[in-house]
């Protein structure tokens, strides 16, 4: 469906983790459907370089990248704290984006007609109101996790205080009776409630009811109860994903030869390992995981992003050179769709889970922070398409048991069946008459 409307959509991207990439994917889809719209994509230079080189969107010249200030003062010496660059960026907001909008208007010669932002950017509601334009927010994770931020006040007032509440469930929220307090992101009811990141998410939950629409990288059928509840609270909820199926990349690169290597293996015979774009497990956990793979003789493909830590595995890699392959980057979407992959050992980031569902591959989750523990709970207890590692960290015995469960036990067979059903629903959602496709068309009316 093509739309002839004209206008200028200014897009505000969050430059950390896998946030800017799905937003750019959505912009690519919108620009293909409405070629007369101009899109100004405001993001840091570093993140723009990364996403525009990785995501091959259809070229129609209507999407322009604009670099905004990353918040790092000149001469700043980093302490090594992993959240430092995020916090500097947050501190510089919203001025960074206000300046970026002015520049995008000046450069394009077009006033803004719509603001599209990462849902994190709660201040977009005020920016859009000042300009008299709609605000559309994109939530890049699961419907369940946005719901948590919509209910933060109720969660805080209902659950017992910090630290005492780990085992309590969220049975007072629609669709969340299986979620435990300990699954919630830091800053909701435990941890530092005043940290800049916690405050941003809290503000987001308060501001989203003002948004013209909330788009999600998800599909209706994944969780009707939570989605219906969100619909009762927000003006418009648009499940237009999963993006990896709705708008798969036009091409992919496989510089390390992952796919030919996978081709040499039998169906559902190996483990694929990757911990997303931010994390690497601790040296102890890496060793425990490696020992478990070796002891179980499970062939593995491991996307290992942190080159400074890979030497920790040197001896293991020497011993297992015929068993496994370690690469700095893999075409994960294609890897998870390969018939040889029998399990995905993951940090439970939302994009990884969506891609595992699309590939029909059960998961062993080792969640670290943010929405990941919640995602791990959904995987294990709600959808029953995987398992969390025992005790929340990789140990040799715990990982061996998890591998046994997925590869050999009846439970593993059930997980494969369940994820097959979810995969079918996800594919139906993005098919011509599917829920995600229909809702996308509705937006253009
Ligand atoms: C943050 O998650 P991450 O960026 O750490 O992880 P994912 O959401 O799982 O996304 C990783 C993406 O990187 C791709 C992979 C995913 O699309 O296919 N990738 C790849 O193609 N090849 C590789 O070798 C390695 C990765 C955050 F930490 C999470 O808590 C959130 O759930 C998530 C979404 O908001 O963002």
XYZ file of C-alpha atoms and ligand atoms in Angstrom:
481
model
C 0.000 0.000 0.000
C 1.504 3.355 -1.032
C 0.538 6.690 0.472
C 0.958 10.037 -1.250
C 0.935 12.248 1.864
C 3.772 14.748 2.206
C 5.465 15.665 5.434
C 8.568 15.582 7.578
C 8.923 12.901 10.242
C 11.666 13.595 12.759
C 12.943 10.420 14.391
C 14.718 10.340 17.783
C 16.874 7.253 18.313
C 18.372 5.802 21.504
C 21.975 5.063 20.503
C 22.781 2.123 22.829
C 22.030 -1.617 22.681
C 19.798 -2.765 19.846
C 17.415 0.205 19.884
C 18.354 2.382 16.907
C 18.376 -0.625 14.533
C 14.694 -1.619 14.932
C 13.718 2.071 14.787
C 15.575 2.466 11.501
C 13.951 -0.742 10.235
C 10.537 0.760 11.010
C 11.515 4.018 9.289
C 12.585 1.992 6.233
C 9.144 0.371 6.093
C 7.339 3.680 6.551
C 9.414 5.361 3.892
C 8.714 2.542 1.418
C 4.962 2.854 2.087
C 4.962 6.670 1.989
C 7.698 7.747 -0.447
C 6.662 11.411 -0.269
C 7.491 11.679 3.408
C 10.928 12.918 4.485
C 12.537 11.278 7.516
C 15.281 12.910 9.587
C 16.938 10.238 11.742
C 18.527 11.891 14.799
C 21.118 9.706 16.490
C 24.747 9.893 17.637
C 27.418 9.715 14.927
C 28.704 6.379 16.255
C 25.312 4.698 16.287
C 24.287 6.210 12.931
C 27.427 4.822 11.331
C 26.686 1.377 12.753
C 22.987 1.121 11.919
C 23.144 2.698 8.477
C 25.964 0.319 7.489
C 24.207 -2.788 8.882
C 20.618 -2.208 7.854
C 20.181 -2.234 4.130
C 16.986 -0.256 3.722
C 15.432 0.310 0.299
C 17.122 3.416 -1.097
C 14.703 6.182 -1.932
C 16.723 9.089 -0.642
C 14.022 10.096 1.833
C 15.832 9.064 4.980
C 18.542 11.402 6.155
C 20.839 10.634 9.085
C 21.539 13.579 11.417
C 24.231 13.273 14.038
C 23.449 14.659 17.491
C 25.756 15.342 20.460
C 26.600 12.166 22.411
C 26.828 14.036 25.725
C 30.532 13.268 26.234
C 32.290 16.512 27.258
C 35.536 17.289 25.456
C 38.539 15.732 27.186
C 36.314 13.449 29.296
C 38.199 10.465 30.718
C 36.022 7.375 31.005
C 36.094 5.528 34.339
C 35.269 2.167 32.724
C 31.767 2.000 34.237
C 29.571 0.261 31.624
C 26.700 2.759 31.950
C 28.847 5.884 31.840
C 28.250 6.785 28.200
C 24.514 6.095 28.593
C 24.269 8.380 31.607
C 26.220 11.167 29.868
C 23.845 10.902 26.926
C 20.784 11.007 29.195
C 22.167 14.054 31.018
C 22.477 15.983 27.762
C 18.869 15.209 26.749
C 16.454 16.684 25.733
C 18.527 19.698 24.566
C 20.531 17.438 22.226
C 17.365 16.488 20.397
C 15.830 19.963 20.495
C 18.932 21.281 18.739
C 18.864 18.330 16.336
C 15.236 19.053 15.407
C 16.081 22.712 14.671
C 18.949 21.634 12.410
C 16.839 19.021 10.609
C 14.117 21.631 9.948
C 16.684 24.133 8.699
C 18.443 21.646 6.469
C 15.297 20.129 4.949
C 13.394 23.394 4.719
C 10.357 21.491 6.035
C 8.588 21.937 9.349
C 8.052 18.840 11.448
C 4.732 17.053 10.861
C 5.297 14.023 13.134
C 7.703 13.031 15.904
C 8.664 9.352 16.007
C 10.842 8.390 18.954
C 12.202 5.529 20.987
C 9.595 5.126 23.743
C 12.356 5.852 26.296
C 12.182 9.544 25.296
C 9.230 10.610 27.422
C 9.990 14.316 26.742
C 8.959 13.752 23.097
C 5.356 14.179 24.312
C 6.071 17.807 25.259
C 8.205 18.436 22.170
C 5.409 17.153 19.912
C 2.761 19.182 21.792
C 4.844 22.363 21.410
C 5.086 21.750 17.672
C 1.414 20.733 17.458
C 2.248 17.370 15.841
C 1.533 13.727 16.737
C 4.017 11.731 18.825
C 4.489 8.095 17.893
C 6.701 6.029 20.227
C 8.417 2.718 19.452
C 8.898 0.161 22.241
C 11.703 -2.147 21.161
C 11.069 -4.896 23.722
C 8.225 -7.192 24.847
C 4.671 -5.951 25.576
C 5.020 -7.355 29.096
C 7.994 -5.137 29.893
C 6.312 -1.905 28.778
C 3.333 -2.883 30.883
C 5.628 -3.057 33.937
C 6.564 0.597 33.395
C 2.910 1.590 33.026
C 2.211 0.010 36.430
C 5.280 1.201 38.348
C 3.293 3.171 40.962
C 0.989 0.232 41.678
C 3.924 -2.192 41.834
C 5.789 0.052 44.283
C 2.769 0.533 46.519
C 1.680 -3.122 46.470
C 4.943 -5.027 46.809
C 6.951 -5.018 50.005
C 10.033 -2.802 50.041
C 13.399 -3.098 48.378
C 15.029 -6.491 48.860
C 12.161 -8.196 50.722
C 9.953 -8.722 47.728
C 11.902 -11.067 45.441
C 9.437 -13.981 45.511
C 6.177 -12.005 45.350
C 4.240 -12.229 42.130
C 2.532 -9.505 40.124
C -0.852 -11.228 40.248
C -2.540 -7.835 40.713
C -1.651 -6.840 37.112
C -3.505 -8.354 34.119
C -1.438 -11.094 32.480
C 1.418 -10.975 35.019
C 0.555 -13.561 37.670
C 3.659 -15.623 36.783
C 6.038 -12.655 36.994
C 8.037 -12.348 40.214
C 9.304 -9.111 41.738
C 12.880 -10.322 41.216
C 12.223 -10.493 37.439
C 11.555 -6.764 37.248
C 14.136 -4.352 35.861
C 16.299 -2.576 38.390
C 14.724 0.689 39.466
C 11.082 -0.438 39.356
C 10.797 -1.750 42.918
C 14.364 -2.718 43.812
C 17.785 -1.233 43.182
C 18.263 2.505 42.770
C 14.849 4.018 42.063
C 16.445 7.434 41.587
C 19.072 6.422 38.992
C 18.803 8.432 35.735
C 17.783 5.312 33.788
C 15.089 4.349 36.342
C 13.701 7.889 36.293
C 13.589 7.849 32.491
C 11.547 4.612 32.466
C 9.258 5.883 35.204
C 8.642 9.121 33.268
C 8.037 7.080 30.130
C 5.259 5.081 31.826
C 3.568 8.322 32.942
C 3.897 10.064 29.573
C 2.947 7.288 27.138
C -0.825 7.729 27.577
C -0.299 11.090 25.825
C 1.284 9.485 22.768
C -0.796 9.364 19.593
C 0.355 5.765 19.172
C 2.721 3.222 20.642
C 4.276 0.894 18.069
C 5.848 -2.370 19.197
C 8.281 -4.849 17.715
C 5.835 -7.593 18.554
C 2.570 -9.205 17.444
C -0.914 -9.369 18.982
C -1.032 -13.127 19.389
C 2.047 -13.259 21.620
C 0.106 -12.052 24.659
C -3.542 -11.055 24.250
C -4.190 -10.263 27.913
C -1.314 -7.822 28.265
C -1.916 -6.229 24.883
C -5.657 -5.746 25.539
C -4.799 -4.152 28.868
C -2.286 -1.816 27.194
C -4.955 -0.878 24.656
C -7.241 0.163 27.490
C -4.569 2.563 28.782
C -3.081 4.018 25.602
C -4.613 5.901 22.686
C -3.400 3.425 20.059
C -1.284 0.264 20.290
C 0.312 -0.905 17.064
C 1.886 -4.350 17.110
C 3.679 -4.211 13.782
C 6.285 -6.924 14.261
C 8.195 -9.028 14.715
C 10.383 -6.801 12.559
C 12.781 -9.629 11.699
C 9.858 -11.331 9.908
C 7.847 -8.293 8.806
C 10.826 -6.625 7.133
C 13.766 -8.987 6.925
C 17.044 -7.378 5.826
C 17.512 -7.187 2.060
C 20.943 -8.801 2.345
C 23.355 -10.065 4.983
C 27.087 -10.557 5.278
C 28.769 -13.667 6.618
C 32.436 -12.700 6.740
C 33.324 -15.526 9.145
C 31.657 -18.239 7.067
C 29.066 -19.217 9.680
C 26.453 -20.533 7.261
C 28.793 -22.883 5.306
C 30.058 -24.173 8.682
C 26.490 -24.808 9.873
C 25.737 -26.591 6.577
C 28.132 -29.362 7.667
C 25.990 -30.255 10.677
C 22.883 -32.390 11.164
C 19.436 -31.113 12.066
C 19.048 -29.549 15.556
C 22.489 -30.823 16.535
C 24.343 -27.745 17.773
C 24.257 -24.774 20.119
C 24.462 -21.164 18.996
C 25.752 -18.740 21.650
C 25.505 -14.964 21.702
C 24.979 -12.416 24.470
C 23.812 -9.433 22.435
C 25.430 -6.096 21.791
C 26.405 -4.999 25.319
C 27.395 -7.954 27.490
C 30.029 -10.588 27.984
C 29.645 -13.063 30.885
C 32.311 -12.986 33.606
C 35.505 -15.055 33.098
C 34.239 -17.683 35.596
C 30.974 -18.071 33.770
C 32.701 -18.211 30.387
C 34.897 -21.045 31.632
C 31.932 -22.918 33.142
C 29.967 -22.589 29.922
C 32.917 -23.748 27.818
C 33.520 -26.746 30.084
C 29.851 -27.748 29.854
C 29.877 -27.636 26.051
C 33.078 -29.667 25.958
C 31.872 -32.238 28.493
C 28.597 -32.741 26.620
C 30.412 -32.723 23.245
C 27.859 -30.260 21.904
C 29.018 -28.645 18.647
C 28.785 -24.870 18.955
C 28.868 -21.627 17.025
C 29.711 -18.750 19.354
C 29.392 -15.087 18.455
C 31.885 -13.546 20.863
C 31.884 -9.748 20.671
C 34.531 -8.824 23.247
C 37.903 -9.450 21.577
C 39.726 -8.470 24.792
C 38.265 -11.517 26.578
C 38.432 -14.155 23.873
C 41.926 -15.277 24.941
C 40.354 -16.595 28.139
C 39.044 -19.404 25.993
C 42.280 -20.108 24.074
C 42.937 -23.521 25.624
C 39.299 -24.566 25.336
C 39.301 -23.505 21.686
C 42.460 -25.504 20.976
C 40.870 -28.606 22.466
C 37.539 -28.095 20.719
C 38.736 -26.903 17.313
C 36.841 -29.694 15.578
C 33.754 -29.254 17.734
C 33.093 -25.545 17.567
C 33.608 -22.215 15.884
C 33.971 -18.815 17.507
C 33.380 -15.624 15.513
C 33.328 -11.888 16.312
C 29.941 -11.417 14.594
C 27.424 -13.759 12.980
C 24.428 -13.177 10.729
C 22.258 -14.185 13.705
C 18.912 -14.054 11.945
C 20.093 -16.487 9.296
C 21.948 -18.604 11.873
C 18.802 -19.075 13.940
C 16.869 -20.060 10.838
C 19.431 -22.748 9.997
C 18.153 -26.284 10.554
C 21.330 -27.374 12.393
C 20.777 -25.048 15.379
C 19.148 -26.979 18.231
C 19.482 -24.448 21.044
C 20.257 -20.759 21.463
C 22.241 -19.838 24.587
C 21.297 -16.197 25.060
C 21.127 -13.206 27.418
C 17.382 -12.982 26.592
C 17.486 -9.582 24.823
C 14.177 -9.013 23.057
C 15.559 -9.057 19.498
C 17.340 -12.341 20.183
C 14.145 -13.878 21.539
C 12.129 -12.695 18.513
C 14.741 -14.135 16.197
C 14.818 -17.434 18.084
C 11.024 -17.645 17.816
C 11.266 -16.972 14.070
C 13.828 -19.764 13.784
C 11.846 -22.135 16.026
C 14.923 -22.627 18.255
C 14.455 -23.252 22.024
C 16.592 -21.177 24.360
C 18.817 -21.484 27.395
C 18.643 -18.030 28.972
C 21.184 -16.326 31.158
C 19.552 -12.904 31.701
C 21.704 -10.058 33.045
C 19.760 -6.813 33.493
C 16.897 -4.560 32.341
C 14.041 -6.518 30.704
C 16.135 -9.684 30.333
C 15.072 -11.503 33.568
C 11.447 -10.759 32.671
C 12.005 -12.129 29.159
C 13.649 -15.223 30.663
C 10.545 -15.781 32.799
C 8.268 -15.468 29.746
C 10.435 -17.963 27.856
C 10.498 -20.545 30.657
C 7.162 -20.221 32.455
C 4.679 -18.567 30.094
C 5.582 -19.717 26.591
C 7.585 -22.759 27.752
C 10.029 -22.401 24.877
C 13.235 -22.593 26.853
C 14.827 -22.661 30.259
C 16.805 -20.285 32.488
C 20.179 -21.437 33.784
C 19.961 -22.740 37.352
C 20.746 -20.092 39.949
C 20.876 -17.392 37.269
C 24.573 -17.888 36.397
C 26.505 -20.353 34.257
C 28.010 -23.208 36.248
C 29.410 -26.303 34.565
C 26.817 -28.684 36.092
C 23.873 -26.320 35.698
C 24.685 -25.686 32.055
C 25.149 -29.406 31.387
C 21.717 -30.065 32.890
C 20.157 -27.307 30.778
C 21.771 -28.753 27.621
C 20.491 -32.226 28.522
C 17.022 -30.854 29.091
C 16.814 -29.151 25.709
C 18.602 -31.788 23.621
C 17.572 -35.055 25.273
C 14.610 -34.738 27.647
C 10.891 -34.889 26.876
C 10.738 -31.273 28.094
C 13.056 -30.235 25.248
C 10.705 -31.875 22.767
C 7.811 -29.912 24.257
C 9.819 -26.678 24.015
C 10.452 -27.365 20.324
C 6.743 -27.976 19.772
C 5.735 -24.845 21.680
C 8.191 -22.617 19.867
C 7.009 -24.129 16.571
C 3.466 -22.992 17.412
C 4.652 -19.489 18.361
C 6.731 -19.288 15.182
C 3.636 -20.156 13.127
C 1.634 -17.421 14.892
C 4.424 -14.882 14.305
C 4.550 -15.759 10.598
C 0.769 -15.522 10.318
C 0.852 -12.093 11.984
C 3.076 -10.691 9.225
C 1.310 -12.476 6.348
C -1.011 -10.516 4.014
C -4.059 -10.800 6.263
C -2.180 -11.077 9.537
C -2.709 -8.847 12.569
C 0.587 -6.938 12.192
C -0.014 -6.313 8.478
C -3.612 -5.174 8.953
C -2.723 -2.743 11.705
C 0.114 -1.285 9.578
C -2.378 -0.578 6.777
C -4.877 0.950 9.200
C -2.288 3.546 10.242
C -2.271 5.083 6.799
C -5.998 5.755 6.634
C 19.336 -4.528 24.349
O 19.702 -5.826 23.876
P 20.963 -6.278 23.012
O 21.238 -5.303 21.954
O 22.125 -6.642 23.864
O 20.422 -7.698 22.422
P 19.234 -8.081 21.472
O 17.985 -7.317 21.730
O 19.113 -9.538 21.581
O 19.739 -7.694 20.039
C 20.958 -8.138 19.530
C 20.863 -7.963 18.022
O 22.168 -8.045 17.461
C 22.176 -9.003 16.418
C 21.026 -9.951 16.749
C 19.998 -9.028 17.377
O 19.185 -8.439 16.363
O 20.577 -10.600 15.580
N 23.456 -9.731 16.381
C 23.882 -10.246 15.206
O 23.233 -10.106 14.163
N 25.073 -10.926 15.191
C 25.815 -11.112 16.281
O 26.858 -11.757 16.171
C 25.370 -10.582 17.504
C 24.166 -9.905 17.536
C 19.043 -4.719 25.823
F 20.204 -5.099 26.469
C 17.954 -5.756 26.002
O 17.706 -5.924 27.360
C 16.689 -5.339 25.241
O 15.736 -6.374 25.290
C 17.035 -5.030 23.777
C 15.857 -4.491 22.989
O 15.355 -3.334 23.577
O 18.125 -4.101 23.679
